[in-house]
Coordinates of C-alpha atoms in Angstrom, one line a residue:
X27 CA 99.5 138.1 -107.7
X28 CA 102.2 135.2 -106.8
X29 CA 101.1 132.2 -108.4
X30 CA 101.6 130.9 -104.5
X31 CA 98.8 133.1 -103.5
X32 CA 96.7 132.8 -106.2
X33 CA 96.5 128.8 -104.8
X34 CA 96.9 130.0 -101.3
X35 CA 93.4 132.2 -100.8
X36 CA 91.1 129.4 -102.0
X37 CA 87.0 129.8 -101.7
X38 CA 87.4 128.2 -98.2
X39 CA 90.3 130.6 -96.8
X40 CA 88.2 133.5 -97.3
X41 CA 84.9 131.9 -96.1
X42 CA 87.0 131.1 -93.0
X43 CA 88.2 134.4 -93.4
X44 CA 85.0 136.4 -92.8
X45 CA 84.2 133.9 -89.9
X46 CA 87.7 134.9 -88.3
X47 CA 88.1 131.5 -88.0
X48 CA 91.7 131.5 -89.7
X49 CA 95.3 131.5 -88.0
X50 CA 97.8 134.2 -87.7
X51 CA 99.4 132.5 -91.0
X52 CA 96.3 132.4 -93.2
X53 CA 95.3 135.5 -92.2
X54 CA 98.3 137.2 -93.4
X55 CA 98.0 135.3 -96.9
X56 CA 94.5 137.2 -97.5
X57 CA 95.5 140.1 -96.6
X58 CA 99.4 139.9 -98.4
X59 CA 97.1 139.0 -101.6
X60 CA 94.6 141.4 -101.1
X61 CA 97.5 144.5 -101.0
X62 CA 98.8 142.6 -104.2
X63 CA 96.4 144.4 -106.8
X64 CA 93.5 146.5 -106.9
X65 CA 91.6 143.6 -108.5
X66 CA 92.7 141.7 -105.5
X67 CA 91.3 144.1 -103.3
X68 CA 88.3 145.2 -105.0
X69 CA 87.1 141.4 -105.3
X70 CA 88.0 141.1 -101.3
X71 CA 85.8 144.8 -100.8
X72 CA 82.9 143.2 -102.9
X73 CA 82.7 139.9 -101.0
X74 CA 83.4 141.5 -97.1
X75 CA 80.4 144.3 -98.0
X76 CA 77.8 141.3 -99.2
X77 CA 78.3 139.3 -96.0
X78 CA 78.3 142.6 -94.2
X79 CA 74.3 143.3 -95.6
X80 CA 73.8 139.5 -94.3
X81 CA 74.6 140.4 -91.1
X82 CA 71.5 142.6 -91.2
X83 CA 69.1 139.8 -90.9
X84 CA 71.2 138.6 -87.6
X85 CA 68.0 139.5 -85.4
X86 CA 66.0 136.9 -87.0
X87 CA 68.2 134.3 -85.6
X88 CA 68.4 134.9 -82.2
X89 CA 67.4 131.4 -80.6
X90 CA 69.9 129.5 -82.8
X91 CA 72.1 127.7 -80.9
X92 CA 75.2 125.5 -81.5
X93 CA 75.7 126.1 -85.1
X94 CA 77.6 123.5 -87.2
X95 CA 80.2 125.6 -88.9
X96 CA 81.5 122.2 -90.6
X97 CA 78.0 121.8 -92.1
X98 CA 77.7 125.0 -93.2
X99 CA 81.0 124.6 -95.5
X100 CA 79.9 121.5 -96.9
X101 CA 77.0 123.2 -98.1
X102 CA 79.0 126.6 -99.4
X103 CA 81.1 123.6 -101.1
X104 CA 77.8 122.7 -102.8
X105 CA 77.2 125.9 -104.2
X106 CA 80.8 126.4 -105.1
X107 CA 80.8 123.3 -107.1
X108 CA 77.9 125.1 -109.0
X109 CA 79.8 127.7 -109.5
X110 CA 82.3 126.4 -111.0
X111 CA 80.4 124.6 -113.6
X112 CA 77.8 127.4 -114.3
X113 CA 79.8 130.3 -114.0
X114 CA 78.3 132.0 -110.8
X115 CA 80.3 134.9 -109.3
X116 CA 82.3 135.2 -105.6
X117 CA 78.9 137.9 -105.3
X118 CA 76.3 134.9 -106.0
X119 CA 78.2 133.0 -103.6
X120 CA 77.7 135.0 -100.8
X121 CA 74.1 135.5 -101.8
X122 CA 73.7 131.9 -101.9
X123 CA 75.1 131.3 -98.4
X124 CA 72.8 133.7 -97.5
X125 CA 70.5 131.6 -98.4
X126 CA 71.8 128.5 -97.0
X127 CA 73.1 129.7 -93.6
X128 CA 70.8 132.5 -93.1
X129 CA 70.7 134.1 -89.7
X130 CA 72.1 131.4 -88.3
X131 CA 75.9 132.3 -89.5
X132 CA 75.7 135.6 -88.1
X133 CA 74.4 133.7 -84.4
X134 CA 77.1 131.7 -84.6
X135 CA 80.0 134.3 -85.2
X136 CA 78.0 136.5 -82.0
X137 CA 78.6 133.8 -80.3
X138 CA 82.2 131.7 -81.1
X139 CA 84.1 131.7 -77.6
X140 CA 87.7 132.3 -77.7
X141 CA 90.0 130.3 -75.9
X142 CA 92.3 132.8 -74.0
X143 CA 95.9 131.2 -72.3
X144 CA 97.4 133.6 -69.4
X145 CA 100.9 132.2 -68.2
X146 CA 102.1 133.7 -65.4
X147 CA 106.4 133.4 -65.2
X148 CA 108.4 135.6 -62.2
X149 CA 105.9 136.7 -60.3
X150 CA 102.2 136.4 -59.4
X151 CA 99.1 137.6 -61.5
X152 CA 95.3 138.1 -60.5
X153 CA 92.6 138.3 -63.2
X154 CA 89.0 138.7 -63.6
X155 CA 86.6 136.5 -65.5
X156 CA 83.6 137.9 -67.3
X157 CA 81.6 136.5 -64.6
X158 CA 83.1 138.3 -61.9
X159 CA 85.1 135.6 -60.3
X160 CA 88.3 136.9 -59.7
X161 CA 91.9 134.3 -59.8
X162 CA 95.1 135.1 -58.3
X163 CA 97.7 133.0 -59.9
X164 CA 101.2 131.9 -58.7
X165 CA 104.8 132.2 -59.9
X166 CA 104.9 129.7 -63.1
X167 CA 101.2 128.7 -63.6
X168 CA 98.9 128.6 -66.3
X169 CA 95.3 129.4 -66.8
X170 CA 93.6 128.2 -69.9
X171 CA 89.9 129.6 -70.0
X172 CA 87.3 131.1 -72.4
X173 CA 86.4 134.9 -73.1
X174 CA 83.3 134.2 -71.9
X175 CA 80.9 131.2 -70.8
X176 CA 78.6 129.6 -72.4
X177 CA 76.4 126.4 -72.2
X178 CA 76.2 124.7 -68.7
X179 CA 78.8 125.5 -66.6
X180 CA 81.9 127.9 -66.4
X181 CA 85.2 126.0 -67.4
X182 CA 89.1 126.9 -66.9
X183 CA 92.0 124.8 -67.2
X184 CA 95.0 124.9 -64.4
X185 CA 98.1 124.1 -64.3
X186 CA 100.6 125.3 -61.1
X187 CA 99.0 127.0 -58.2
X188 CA 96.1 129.3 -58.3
X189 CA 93.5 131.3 -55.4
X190 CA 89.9 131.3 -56.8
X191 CA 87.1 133.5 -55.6
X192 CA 84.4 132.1 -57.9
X193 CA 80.9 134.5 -58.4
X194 CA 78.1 132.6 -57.0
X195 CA 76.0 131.0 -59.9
X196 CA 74.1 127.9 -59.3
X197 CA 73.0 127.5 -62.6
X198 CA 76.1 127.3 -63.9
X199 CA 78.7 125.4 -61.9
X200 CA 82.5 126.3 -62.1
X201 CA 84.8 123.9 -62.9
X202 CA 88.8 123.6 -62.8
X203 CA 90.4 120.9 -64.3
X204 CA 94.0 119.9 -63.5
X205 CA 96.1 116.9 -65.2
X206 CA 93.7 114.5 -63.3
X207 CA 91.4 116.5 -61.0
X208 CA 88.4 118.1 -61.7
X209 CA 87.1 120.9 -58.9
X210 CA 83.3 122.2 -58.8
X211 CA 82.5 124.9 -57.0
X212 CA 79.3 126.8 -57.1
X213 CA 80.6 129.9 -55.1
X214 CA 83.4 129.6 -52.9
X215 CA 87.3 131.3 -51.6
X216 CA 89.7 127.9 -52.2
X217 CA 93.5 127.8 -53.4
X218 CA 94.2 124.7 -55.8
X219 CA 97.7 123.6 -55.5
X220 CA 99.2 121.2 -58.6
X221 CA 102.7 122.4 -58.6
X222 CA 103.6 119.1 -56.8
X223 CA 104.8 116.4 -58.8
X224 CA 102.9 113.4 -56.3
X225 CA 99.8 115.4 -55.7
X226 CA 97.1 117.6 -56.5
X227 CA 95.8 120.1 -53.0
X228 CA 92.6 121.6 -52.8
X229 CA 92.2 124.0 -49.6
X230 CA 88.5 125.6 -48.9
X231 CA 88.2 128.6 -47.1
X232 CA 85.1 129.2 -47.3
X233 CA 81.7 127.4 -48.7
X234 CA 81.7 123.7 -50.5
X235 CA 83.4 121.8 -53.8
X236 CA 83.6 118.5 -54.7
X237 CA 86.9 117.3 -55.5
X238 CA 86.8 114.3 -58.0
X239 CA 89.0 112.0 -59.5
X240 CA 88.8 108.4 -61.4
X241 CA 85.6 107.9 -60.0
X242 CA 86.2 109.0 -56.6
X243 CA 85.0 112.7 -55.2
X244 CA 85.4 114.5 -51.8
X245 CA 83.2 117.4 -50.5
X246 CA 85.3 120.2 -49.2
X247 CA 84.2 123.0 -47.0
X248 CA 85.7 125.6 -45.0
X249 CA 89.1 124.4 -43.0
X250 CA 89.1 121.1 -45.2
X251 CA 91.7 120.6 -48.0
X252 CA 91.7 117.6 -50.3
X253 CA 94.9 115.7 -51.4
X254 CA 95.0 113.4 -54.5
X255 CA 98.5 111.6 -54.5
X256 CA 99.5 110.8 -57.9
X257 CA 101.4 107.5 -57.0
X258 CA 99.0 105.7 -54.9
X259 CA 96.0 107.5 -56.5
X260 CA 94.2 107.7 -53.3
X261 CA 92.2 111.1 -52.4
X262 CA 91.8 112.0 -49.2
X263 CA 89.7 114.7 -46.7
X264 CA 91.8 116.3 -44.2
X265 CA 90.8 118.6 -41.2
X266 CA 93.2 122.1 -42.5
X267 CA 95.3 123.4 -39.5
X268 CA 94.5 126.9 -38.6
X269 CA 97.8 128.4 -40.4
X270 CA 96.6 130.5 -43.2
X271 CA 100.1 128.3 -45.3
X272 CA 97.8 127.7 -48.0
X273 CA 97.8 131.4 -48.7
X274 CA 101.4 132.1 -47.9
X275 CA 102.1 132.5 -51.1
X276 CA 99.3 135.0 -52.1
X277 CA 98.8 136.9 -48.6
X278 CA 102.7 136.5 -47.2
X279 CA 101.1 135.6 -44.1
X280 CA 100.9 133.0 -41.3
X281 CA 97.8 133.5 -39.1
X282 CA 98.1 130.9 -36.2
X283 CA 94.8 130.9 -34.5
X284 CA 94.6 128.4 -31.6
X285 CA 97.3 126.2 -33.8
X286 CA 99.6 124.0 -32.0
X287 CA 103.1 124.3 -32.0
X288 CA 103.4 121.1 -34.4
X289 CA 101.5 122.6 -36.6
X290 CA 103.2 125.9 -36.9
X291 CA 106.4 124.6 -36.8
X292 CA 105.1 122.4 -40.1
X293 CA 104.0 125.7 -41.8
X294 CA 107.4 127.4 -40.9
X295 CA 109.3 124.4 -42.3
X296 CA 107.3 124.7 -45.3
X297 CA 107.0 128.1 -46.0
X298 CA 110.8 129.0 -44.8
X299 CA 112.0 126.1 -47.0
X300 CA 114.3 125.0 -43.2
X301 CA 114.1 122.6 -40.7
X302 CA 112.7 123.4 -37.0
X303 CA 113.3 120.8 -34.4
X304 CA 111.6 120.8 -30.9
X305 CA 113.9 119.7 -28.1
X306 CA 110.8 117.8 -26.1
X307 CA 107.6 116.3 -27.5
X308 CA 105.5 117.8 -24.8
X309 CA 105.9 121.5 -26.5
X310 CA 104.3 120.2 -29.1
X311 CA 100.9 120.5 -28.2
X312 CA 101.0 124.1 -26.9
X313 CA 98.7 126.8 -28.6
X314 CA 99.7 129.8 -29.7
X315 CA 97.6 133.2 -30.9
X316 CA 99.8 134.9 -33.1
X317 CA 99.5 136.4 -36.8
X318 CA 103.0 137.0 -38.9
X319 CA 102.9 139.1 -42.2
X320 CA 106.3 138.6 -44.3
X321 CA 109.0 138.3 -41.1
X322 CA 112.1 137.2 -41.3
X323 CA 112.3 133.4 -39.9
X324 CA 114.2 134.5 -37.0
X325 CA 111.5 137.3 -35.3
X326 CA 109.1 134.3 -36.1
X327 CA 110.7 131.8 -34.0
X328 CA 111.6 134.6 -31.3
X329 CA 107.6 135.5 -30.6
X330 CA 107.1 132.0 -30.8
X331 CA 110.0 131.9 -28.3
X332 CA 108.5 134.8 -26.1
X333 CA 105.0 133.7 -26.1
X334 CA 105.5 130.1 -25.0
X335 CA 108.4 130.8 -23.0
X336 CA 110.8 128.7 -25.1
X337 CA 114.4 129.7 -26.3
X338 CA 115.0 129.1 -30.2
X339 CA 118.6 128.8 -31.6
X340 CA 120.2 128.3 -34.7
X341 CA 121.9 125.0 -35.0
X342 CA 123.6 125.5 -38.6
X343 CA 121.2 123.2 -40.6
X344 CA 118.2 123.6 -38.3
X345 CA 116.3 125.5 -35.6
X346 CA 115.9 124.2 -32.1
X347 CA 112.8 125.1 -30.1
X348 CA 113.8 124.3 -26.5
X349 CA 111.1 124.1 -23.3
X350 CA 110.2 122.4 -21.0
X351 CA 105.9 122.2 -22.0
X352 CA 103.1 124.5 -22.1
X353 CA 103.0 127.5 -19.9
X354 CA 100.0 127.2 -17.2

């Protein structure tokens, strides 16, 4: 053995060892000195096969909750001190912490939550929790969330642009939390949009969350979105036009149900990334029934065109709706 490793897997590496509670790094330094000499490995066999008859006892344990794993190695620090001055072995160690951490140790590694990161590049993801809520994420996003939840509500960390469909659990509210913006949501369909540098969008399409920031909250139900602007930190409510834009991203399409014209023409602009003029304010008011599901801009325009009878054309930089108002 390298005199490096010999310092390298201390007492406390390999008690965080067992409690796989070491990094890549460290964990390759017990097992590079482990494969270094059959003493080595016969001292690592001897130690993992005590703590493995500990783990018999784990029933007895079964209501211990929140267990201090930085108390636990002060106290295997107190035995190792007495170690070291009456000559106890790595095997009365682990009998001692057996002793000391009792079922309680075992409880604890049952029931460490691992922190799980999914970052989603070039294209768009969907993922299911362990509590059945499922999470579509878009193009460049990031979820941060646990393997599974525990304690008093179900937490996950966004950044980007993500579709939730969150499993129905009052006893344990969901919450998303953005740079600023916490979302809580008992049970609900909503899209959560932080991929804009001035604000924070919350769209509801079905059931109720409370949107809250600095002190200040929303509640949000179906065909509401919330808006928190950055710069002015205001948060606002606002009525959602009928456009399905929200989920243009996730669906590809643009469901306008009783929407004006003004209000598709804003979901085209944004969605098509162009700009659509309307040659007269009064064709802005005008209705339209009419679902698209990944068109090309132009066949957009033209049913828009057909239906309201309006002529589109492209003017180089822009789109012109002309008309002369609704028809009768």
């Amino acid at each position: 053995m390298s005199e490096k490793n010999r310092h390298s897997v201390s007492e406390e590496l390999l008690f965080r060892y067992f409690l796989n509670d070491v990094s890549p790094d460290e964990q390759d330094i017990v097992l590079s000195w482990k494969a270094e000499s059959e003493q080595n490995l016969e001292e690592f066999e001897r130690v993992r096969m005590v703590l493995l008859d500990i783990k018999a006892i784990n029933s007895i344990g079964k209501g211990v909750e929140n267990y201090d794993a930085s108390l636990a190695w002060k106290k295997f620090q107190q035995v190792n001190h007495a170690r070291k001055t009456s000559g106890f072995t790595w095997l009365k160690i682990a009998a001692s912490i057996l002793l000391i951490l009792g079922a309680g140790w075992f409880t604890y590694v049952s029931n460490r939550v691992e922190t799980l990161e999914l970052i989603v590049q070039n294209e768009q993801q969907a993922i299911e929790l362990e509590d059945g809520s499922r999470i579509s994420l878009n193009e460049g996003s990031q979820l941060i969330y646990p393997d599974k939840f525990k304690g008093s509500n179900r937490k996950v960390q966004l950044k980007g642009e993500a579709y939730f469909e969150v499993a129905h659990n009052p006893e344990q509210p969901f919450l998303i939390e953005t740079d600023e913006v916490e979302v809580q949501v008992l049970g609900t369909k909503f899209n959560v949009n932080n991929t804009n540098k001035d604000s924070v969008v919350v769209s509801v399409d079905s059931g109720k969350v409370r949107m809250s920031v600095g002190g200040k909250e929303e509640i949000l139900t179906a065909g509401y979105r919330g808006v928190y602007y950055r710069s002015t930190e205001l948060l606002v409510k606002i009525e959602t036009a009928n456009t399905g834009m929200h989920n243009y991203w996730r669906t590809k399409t643009l469901a306008f149900k009783g929407a004006t014209v003004s209000e598709a023409v804003d979901a085209i602009q944004k969605v098509y990334g162009v700009k659509v003029k309307l040659s007269n304010q009064e064709i802005a008011n005008c209705k339209i029934n009419v679902d698209f599901e990944n068109e090309e801009i132009e066949h957009v325009l033209e049913i828009i065109g057909e239906t309201l009878n309006l002529v589109w054309s492209n003017q180089g930089d822009s789109y012109l709706l002309a008309g002369y108002g609704c028809p009768q």
